[in-house]
PDB file of C-alpha atoms in Angstrom:
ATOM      1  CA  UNK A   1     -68.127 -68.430 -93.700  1.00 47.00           C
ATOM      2  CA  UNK A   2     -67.195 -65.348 -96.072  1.00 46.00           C
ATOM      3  CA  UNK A   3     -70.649 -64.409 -97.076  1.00 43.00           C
ATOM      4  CA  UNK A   4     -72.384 -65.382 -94.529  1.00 49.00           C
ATOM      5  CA  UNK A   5     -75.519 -67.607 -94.013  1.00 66.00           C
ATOM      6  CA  UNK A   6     -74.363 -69.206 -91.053  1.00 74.00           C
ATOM      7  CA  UNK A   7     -77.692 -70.646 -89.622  1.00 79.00           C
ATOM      8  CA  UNK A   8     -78.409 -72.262 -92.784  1.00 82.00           C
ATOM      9  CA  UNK A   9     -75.019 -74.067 -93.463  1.00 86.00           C
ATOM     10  CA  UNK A  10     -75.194 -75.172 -89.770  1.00 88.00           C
ATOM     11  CA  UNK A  11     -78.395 -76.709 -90.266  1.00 87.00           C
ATOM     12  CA  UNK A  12     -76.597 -78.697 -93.108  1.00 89.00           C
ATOM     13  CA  UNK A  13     -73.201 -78.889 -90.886  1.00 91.00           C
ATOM     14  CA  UNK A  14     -75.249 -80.655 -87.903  1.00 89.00           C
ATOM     15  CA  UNK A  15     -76.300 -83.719 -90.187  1.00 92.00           C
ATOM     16  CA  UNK A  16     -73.038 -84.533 -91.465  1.00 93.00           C
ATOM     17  CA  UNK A  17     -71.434 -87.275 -90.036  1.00 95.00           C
ATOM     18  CA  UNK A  18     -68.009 -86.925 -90.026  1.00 95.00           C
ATOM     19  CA  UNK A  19     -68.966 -83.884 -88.122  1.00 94.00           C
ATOM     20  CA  UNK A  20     -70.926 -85.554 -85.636  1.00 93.00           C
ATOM     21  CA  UNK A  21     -68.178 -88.052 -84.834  1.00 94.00           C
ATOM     22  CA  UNK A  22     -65.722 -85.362 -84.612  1.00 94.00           C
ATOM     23  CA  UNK A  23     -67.882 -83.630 -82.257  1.00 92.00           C
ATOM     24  CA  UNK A  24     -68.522 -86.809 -79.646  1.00 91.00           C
ATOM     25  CA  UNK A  25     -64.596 -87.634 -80.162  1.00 91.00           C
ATOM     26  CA  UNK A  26     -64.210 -84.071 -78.845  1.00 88.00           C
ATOM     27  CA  UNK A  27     -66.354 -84.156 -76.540  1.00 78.00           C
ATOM     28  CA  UNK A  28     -65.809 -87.573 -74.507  1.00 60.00           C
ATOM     29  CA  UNK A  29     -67.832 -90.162 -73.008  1.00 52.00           C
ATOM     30  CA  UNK A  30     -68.538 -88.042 -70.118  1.00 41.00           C
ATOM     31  CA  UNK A  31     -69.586 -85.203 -71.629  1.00 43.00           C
ATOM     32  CA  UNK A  32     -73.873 -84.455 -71.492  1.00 41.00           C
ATOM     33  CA  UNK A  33     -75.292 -82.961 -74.956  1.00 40.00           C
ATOM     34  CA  UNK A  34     -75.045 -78.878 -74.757  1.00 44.00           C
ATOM     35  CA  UNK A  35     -72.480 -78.439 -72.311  1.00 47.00           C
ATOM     36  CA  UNK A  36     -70.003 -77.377 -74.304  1.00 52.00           C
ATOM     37  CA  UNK A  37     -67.923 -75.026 -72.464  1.00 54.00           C
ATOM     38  CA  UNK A  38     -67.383 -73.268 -69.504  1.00 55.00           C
ATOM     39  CA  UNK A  39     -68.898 -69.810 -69.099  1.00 55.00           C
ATOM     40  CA  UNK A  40     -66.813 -66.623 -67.967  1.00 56.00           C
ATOM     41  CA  UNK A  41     -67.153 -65.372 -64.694  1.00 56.00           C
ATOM     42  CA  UNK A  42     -70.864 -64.517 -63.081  1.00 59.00           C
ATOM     43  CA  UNK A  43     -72.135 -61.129 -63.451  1.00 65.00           C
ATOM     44  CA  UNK A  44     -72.178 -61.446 -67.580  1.00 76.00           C
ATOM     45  CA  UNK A  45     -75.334 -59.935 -69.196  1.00 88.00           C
ATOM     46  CA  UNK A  46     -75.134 -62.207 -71.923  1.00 92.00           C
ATOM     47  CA  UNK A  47     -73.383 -65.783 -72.417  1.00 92.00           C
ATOM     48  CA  UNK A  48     -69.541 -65.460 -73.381  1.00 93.00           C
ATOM     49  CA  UNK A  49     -68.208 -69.021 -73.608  1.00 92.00           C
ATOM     50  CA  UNK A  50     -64.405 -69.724 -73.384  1.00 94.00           C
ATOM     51  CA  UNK A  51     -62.716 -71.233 -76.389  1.00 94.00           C
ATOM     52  CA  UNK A  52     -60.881 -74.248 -75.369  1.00 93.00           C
ATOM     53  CA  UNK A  53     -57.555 -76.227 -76.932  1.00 94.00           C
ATOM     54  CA  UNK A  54     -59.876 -78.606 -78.175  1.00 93.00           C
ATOM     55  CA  UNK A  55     -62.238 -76.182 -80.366  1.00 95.00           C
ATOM     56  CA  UNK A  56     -58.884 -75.167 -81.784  1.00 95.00           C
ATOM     57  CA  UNK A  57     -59.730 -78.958 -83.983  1.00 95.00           C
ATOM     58  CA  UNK A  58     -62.820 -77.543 -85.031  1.00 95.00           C
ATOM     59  CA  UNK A  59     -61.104 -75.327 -87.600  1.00 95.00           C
ATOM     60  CA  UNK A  60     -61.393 -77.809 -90.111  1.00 95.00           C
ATOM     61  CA  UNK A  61     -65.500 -77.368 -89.949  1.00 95.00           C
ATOM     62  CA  UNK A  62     -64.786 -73.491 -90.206  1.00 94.00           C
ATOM     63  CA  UNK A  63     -65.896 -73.188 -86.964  1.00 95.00           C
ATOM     64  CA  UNK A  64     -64.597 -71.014 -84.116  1.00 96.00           C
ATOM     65  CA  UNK A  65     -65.419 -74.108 -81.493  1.00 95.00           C
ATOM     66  CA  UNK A  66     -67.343 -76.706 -81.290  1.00 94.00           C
ATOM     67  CA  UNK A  67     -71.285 -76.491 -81.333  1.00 92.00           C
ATOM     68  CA  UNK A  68     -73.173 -79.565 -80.335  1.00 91.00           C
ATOM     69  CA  UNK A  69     -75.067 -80.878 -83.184  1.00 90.00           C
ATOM     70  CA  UNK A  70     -78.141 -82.695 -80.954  1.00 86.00           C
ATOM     71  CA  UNK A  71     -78.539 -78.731 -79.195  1.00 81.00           C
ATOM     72  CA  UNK A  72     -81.732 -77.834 -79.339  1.00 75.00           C
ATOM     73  CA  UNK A  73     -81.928 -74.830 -77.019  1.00 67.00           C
ATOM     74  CA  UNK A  74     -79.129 -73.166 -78.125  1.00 67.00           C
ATOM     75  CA  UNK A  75     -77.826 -70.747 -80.452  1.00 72.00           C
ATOM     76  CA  UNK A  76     -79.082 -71.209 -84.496  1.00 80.00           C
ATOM     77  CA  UNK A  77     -75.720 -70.759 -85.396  1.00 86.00           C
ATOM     78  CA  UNK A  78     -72.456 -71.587 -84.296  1.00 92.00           C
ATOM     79  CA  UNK A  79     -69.376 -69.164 -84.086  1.00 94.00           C
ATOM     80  CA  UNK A  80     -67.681 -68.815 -87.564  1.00 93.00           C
ATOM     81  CA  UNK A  81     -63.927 -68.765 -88.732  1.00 93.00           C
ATOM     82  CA  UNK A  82     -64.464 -65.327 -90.560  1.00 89.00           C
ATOM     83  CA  UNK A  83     -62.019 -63.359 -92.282  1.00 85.00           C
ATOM     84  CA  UNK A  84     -62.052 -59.578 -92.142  1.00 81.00           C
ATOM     85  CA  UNK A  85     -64.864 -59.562 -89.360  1.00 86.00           C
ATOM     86  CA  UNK A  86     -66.026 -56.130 -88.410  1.00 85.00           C
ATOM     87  CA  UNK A  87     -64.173 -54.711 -84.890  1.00 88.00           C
ATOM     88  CA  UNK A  88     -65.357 -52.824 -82.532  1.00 88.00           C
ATOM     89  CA  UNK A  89     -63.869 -52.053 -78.985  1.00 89.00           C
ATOM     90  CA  UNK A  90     -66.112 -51.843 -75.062  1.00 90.00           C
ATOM     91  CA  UNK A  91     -67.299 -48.657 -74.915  1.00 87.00           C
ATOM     92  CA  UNK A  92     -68.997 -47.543 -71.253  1.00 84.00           C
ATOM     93  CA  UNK A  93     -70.664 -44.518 -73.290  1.00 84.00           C
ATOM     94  CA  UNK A  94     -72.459 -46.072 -75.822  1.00 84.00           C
ATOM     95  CA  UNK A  95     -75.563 -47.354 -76.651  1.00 88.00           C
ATOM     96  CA  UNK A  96     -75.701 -50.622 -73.965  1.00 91.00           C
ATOM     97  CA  UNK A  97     -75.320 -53.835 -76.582  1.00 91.00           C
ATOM     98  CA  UNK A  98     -77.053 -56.612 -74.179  1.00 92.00           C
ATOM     99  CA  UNK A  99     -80.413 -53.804 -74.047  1.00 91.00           C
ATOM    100  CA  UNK A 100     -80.463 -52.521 -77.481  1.00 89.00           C
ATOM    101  CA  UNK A 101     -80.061 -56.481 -79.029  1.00 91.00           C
ATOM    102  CA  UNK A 102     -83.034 -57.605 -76.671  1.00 91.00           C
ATOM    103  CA  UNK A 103     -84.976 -54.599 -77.601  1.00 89.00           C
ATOM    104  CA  UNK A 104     -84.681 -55.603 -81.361  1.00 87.00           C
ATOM    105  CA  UNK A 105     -86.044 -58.772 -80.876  1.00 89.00           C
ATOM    106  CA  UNK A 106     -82.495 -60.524 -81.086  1.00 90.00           C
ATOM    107  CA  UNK A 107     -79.645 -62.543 -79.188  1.00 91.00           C
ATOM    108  CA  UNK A 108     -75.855 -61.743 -78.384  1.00 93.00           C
ATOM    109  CA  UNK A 109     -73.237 -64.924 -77.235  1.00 94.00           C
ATOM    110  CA  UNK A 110     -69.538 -64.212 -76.964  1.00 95.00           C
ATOM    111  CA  UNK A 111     -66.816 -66.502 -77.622  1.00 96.00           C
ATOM    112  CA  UNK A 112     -63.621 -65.772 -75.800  1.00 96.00           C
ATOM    113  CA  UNK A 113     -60.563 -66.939 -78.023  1.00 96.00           C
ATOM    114  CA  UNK A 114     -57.243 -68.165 -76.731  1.00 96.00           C
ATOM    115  CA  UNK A 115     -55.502 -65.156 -77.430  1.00 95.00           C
ATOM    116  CA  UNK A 116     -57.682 -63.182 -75.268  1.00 95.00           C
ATOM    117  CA  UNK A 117     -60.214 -61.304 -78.303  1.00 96.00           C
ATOM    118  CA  UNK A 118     -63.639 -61.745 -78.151  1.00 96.00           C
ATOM    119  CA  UNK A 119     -66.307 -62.650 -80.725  1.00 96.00           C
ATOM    120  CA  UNK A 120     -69.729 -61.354 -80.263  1.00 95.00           C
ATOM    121  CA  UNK A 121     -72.468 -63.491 -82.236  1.00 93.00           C
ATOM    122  CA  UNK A 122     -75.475 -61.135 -82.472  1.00 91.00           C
ATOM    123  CA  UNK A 123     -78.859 -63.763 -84.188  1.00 89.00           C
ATOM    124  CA  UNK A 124     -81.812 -62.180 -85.172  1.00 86.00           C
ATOM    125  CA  UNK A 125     -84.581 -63.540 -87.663  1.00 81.00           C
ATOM    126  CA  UNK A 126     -82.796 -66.210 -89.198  1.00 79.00           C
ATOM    127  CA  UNK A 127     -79.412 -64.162 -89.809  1.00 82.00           C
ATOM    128  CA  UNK A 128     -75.916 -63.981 -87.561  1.00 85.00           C
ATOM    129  CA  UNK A 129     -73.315 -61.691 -87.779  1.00 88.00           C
ATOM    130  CA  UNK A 130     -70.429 -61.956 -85.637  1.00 91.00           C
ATOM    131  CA  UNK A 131     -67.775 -58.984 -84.298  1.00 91.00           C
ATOM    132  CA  UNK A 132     -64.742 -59.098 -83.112  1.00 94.00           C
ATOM    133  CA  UNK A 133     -63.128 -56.862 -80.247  1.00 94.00           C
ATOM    134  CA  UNK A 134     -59.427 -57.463 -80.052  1.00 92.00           C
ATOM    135  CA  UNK A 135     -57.613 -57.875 -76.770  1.00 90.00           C
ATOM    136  CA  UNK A 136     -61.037 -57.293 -74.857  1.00 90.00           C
ATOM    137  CA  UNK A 137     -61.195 -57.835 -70.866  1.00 89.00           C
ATOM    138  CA  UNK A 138     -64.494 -58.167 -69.117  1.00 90.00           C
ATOM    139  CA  UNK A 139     -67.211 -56.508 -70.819  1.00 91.00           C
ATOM    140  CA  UNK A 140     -69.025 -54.533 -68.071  1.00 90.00           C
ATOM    141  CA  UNK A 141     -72.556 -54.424 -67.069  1.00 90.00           C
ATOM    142  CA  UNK A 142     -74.530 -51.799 -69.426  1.00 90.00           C
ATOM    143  CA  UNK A 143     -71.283 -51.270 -72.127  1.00 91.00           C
ATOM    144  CA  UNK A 144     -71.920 -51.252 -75.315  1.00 90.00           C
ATOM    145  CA  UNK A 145     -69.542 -50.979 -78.526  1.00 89.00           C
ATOM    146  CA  UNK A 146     -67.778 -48.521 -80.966  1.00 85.00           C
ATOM    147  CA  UNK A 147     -66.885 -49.945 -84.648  1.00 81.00           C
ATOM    148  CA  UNK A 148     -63.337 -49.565 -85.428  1.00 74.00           C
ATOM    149  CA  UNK A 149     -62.289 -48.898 -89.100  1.00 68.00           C
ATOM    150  CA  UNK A 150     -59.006 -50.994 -90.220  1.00 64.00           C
ATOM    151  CA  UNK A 151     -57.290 -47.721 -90.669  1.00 61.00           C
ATOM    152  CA  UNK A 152     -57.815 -46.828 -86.178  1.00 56.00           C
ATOM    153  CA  UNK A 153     -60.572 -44.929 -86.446  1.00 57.00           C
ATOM    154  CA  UNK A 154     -64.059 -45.355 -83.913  1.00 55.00           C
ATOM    155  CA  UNK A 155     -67.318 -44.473 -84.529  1.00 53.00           C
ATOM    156  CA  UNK A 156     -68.397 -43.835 -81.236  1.00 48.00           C
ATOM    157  CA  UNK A 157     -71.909 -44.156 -81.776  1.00 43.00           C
ATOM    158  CA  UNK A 158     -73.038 -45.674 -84.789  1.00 53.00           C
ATOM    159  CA  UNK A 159     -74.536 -48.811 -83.247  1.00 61.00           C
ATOM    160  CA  UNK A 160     -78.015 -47.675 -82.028  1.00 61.00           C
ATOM    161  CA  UNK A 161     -79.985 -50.538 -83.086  1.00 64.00           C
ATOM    162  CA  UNK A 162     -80.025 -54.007 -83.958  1.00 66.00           C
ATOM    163  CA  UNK A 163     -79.849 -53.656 -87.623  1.00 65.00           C
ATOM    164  CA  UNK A 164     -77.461 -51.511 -87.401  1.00 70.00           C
ATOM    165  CA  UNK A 165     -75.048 -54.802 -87.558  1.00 71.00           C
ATOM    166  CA  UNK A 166     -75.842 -56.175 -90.316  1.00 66.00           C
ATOM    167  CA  UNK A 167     -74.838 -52.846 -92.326  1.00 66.00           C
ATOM    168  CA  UNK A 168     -71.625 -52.891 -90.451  1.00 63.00           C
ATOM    169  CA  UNK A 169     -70.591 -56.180 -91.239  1.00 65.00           C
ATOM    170  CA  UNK A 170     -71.888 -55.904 -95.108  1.00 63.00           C
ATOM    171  CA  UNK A 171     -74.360 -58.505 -94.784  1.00 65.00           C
ATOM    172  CA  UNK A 172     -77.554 -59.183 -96.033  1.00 65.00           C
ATOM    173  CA  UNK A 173     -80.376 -57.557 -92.946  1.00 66.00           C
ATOM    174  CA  UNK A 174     -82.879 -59.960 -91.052  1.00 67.00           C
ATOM    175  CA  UNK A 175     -86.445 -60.543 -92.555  1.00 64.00           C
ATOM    176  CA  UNK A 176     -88.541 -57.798 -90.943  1.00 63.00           C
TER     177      UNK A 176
END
């Protein structure tokens, strides 16, 4: 998912059979529609789900883990194999993420990946973007983020509103 119009192709990906049986064979008899994974510990200001061996399968969709095709309350897009996402790192200084995303009329979800980084999803007007923080732990009440540049360098405070990922990233910005 290079370019980038995730919600789209998942509202394609969804319908596809071979997709949906690969998602109940995942997913077992047992398991109820939308409960995909666990969450991380309580306390979280926005959902950060825990990739599991399992999603590890769901590679071969591009995905990041499996998203339950029949969900109807959840996200509009599911989390993304990307290459070259944008990084950034927890910073307690900056602009607080879970605020400034609500306050732009959007949504953040994490996905915590076996190796311990974590993928932020931020949705908003029919777009996604996704960032990754490497080697992350908790992500504290009020903490925001600082970009990181592949050559080490943060910019402590360029994320100070919603569309402000979208540039980051190099993707095409929400409607309006």
């Amino acid at each position: 998912m290079e370019t980038g119009d995730g919600i789209r192709t998942w509202l394609f990906l969804r319908r596809i059979e071979d997709y949906r049986a690969a998602w109940r064979a995942q997913a077992g008899p047992a398991a109820a529609p939308g409960a995909d994974h666990a969450p991380e510990p309580e306390g979280q200001e926005f959902p950060i789900r825990i990739q599991t061996p399992a999603d590890l399968e769901a590679a071969r969709f591009d995905l990041l883990a499996w998203q339950d095709p029949h969900g109807e309350g959840g996200p509009a897009s599911p989390f993304w194999v990307q290459e070259g996402m944008a990084e950034a790192a927890i910073a307690p200084d900056a602009e607080p993420l879970a605020e400034m995303v609500a306050a732009g009329g959007g949504s953040v979800e994490g996905l915590r990946l076996l190796d311990g980084d974590l993928v932020l999803k931020i949705e908003h007007g029919g777009r996604a973007v996704q960032i990754l923080l490497r080697g992350a732990g908790p992500f504290p009440p009020g903490a925001g983020i600082e970009l990181r540049y592949p050559f080490g360098l943060r910019m402590p405070h360029g994320m100070r509103r919603l569309l402000d990922f979208w540039q980051v990233a190099g993707r095409p910005p929400p409607p309006p």
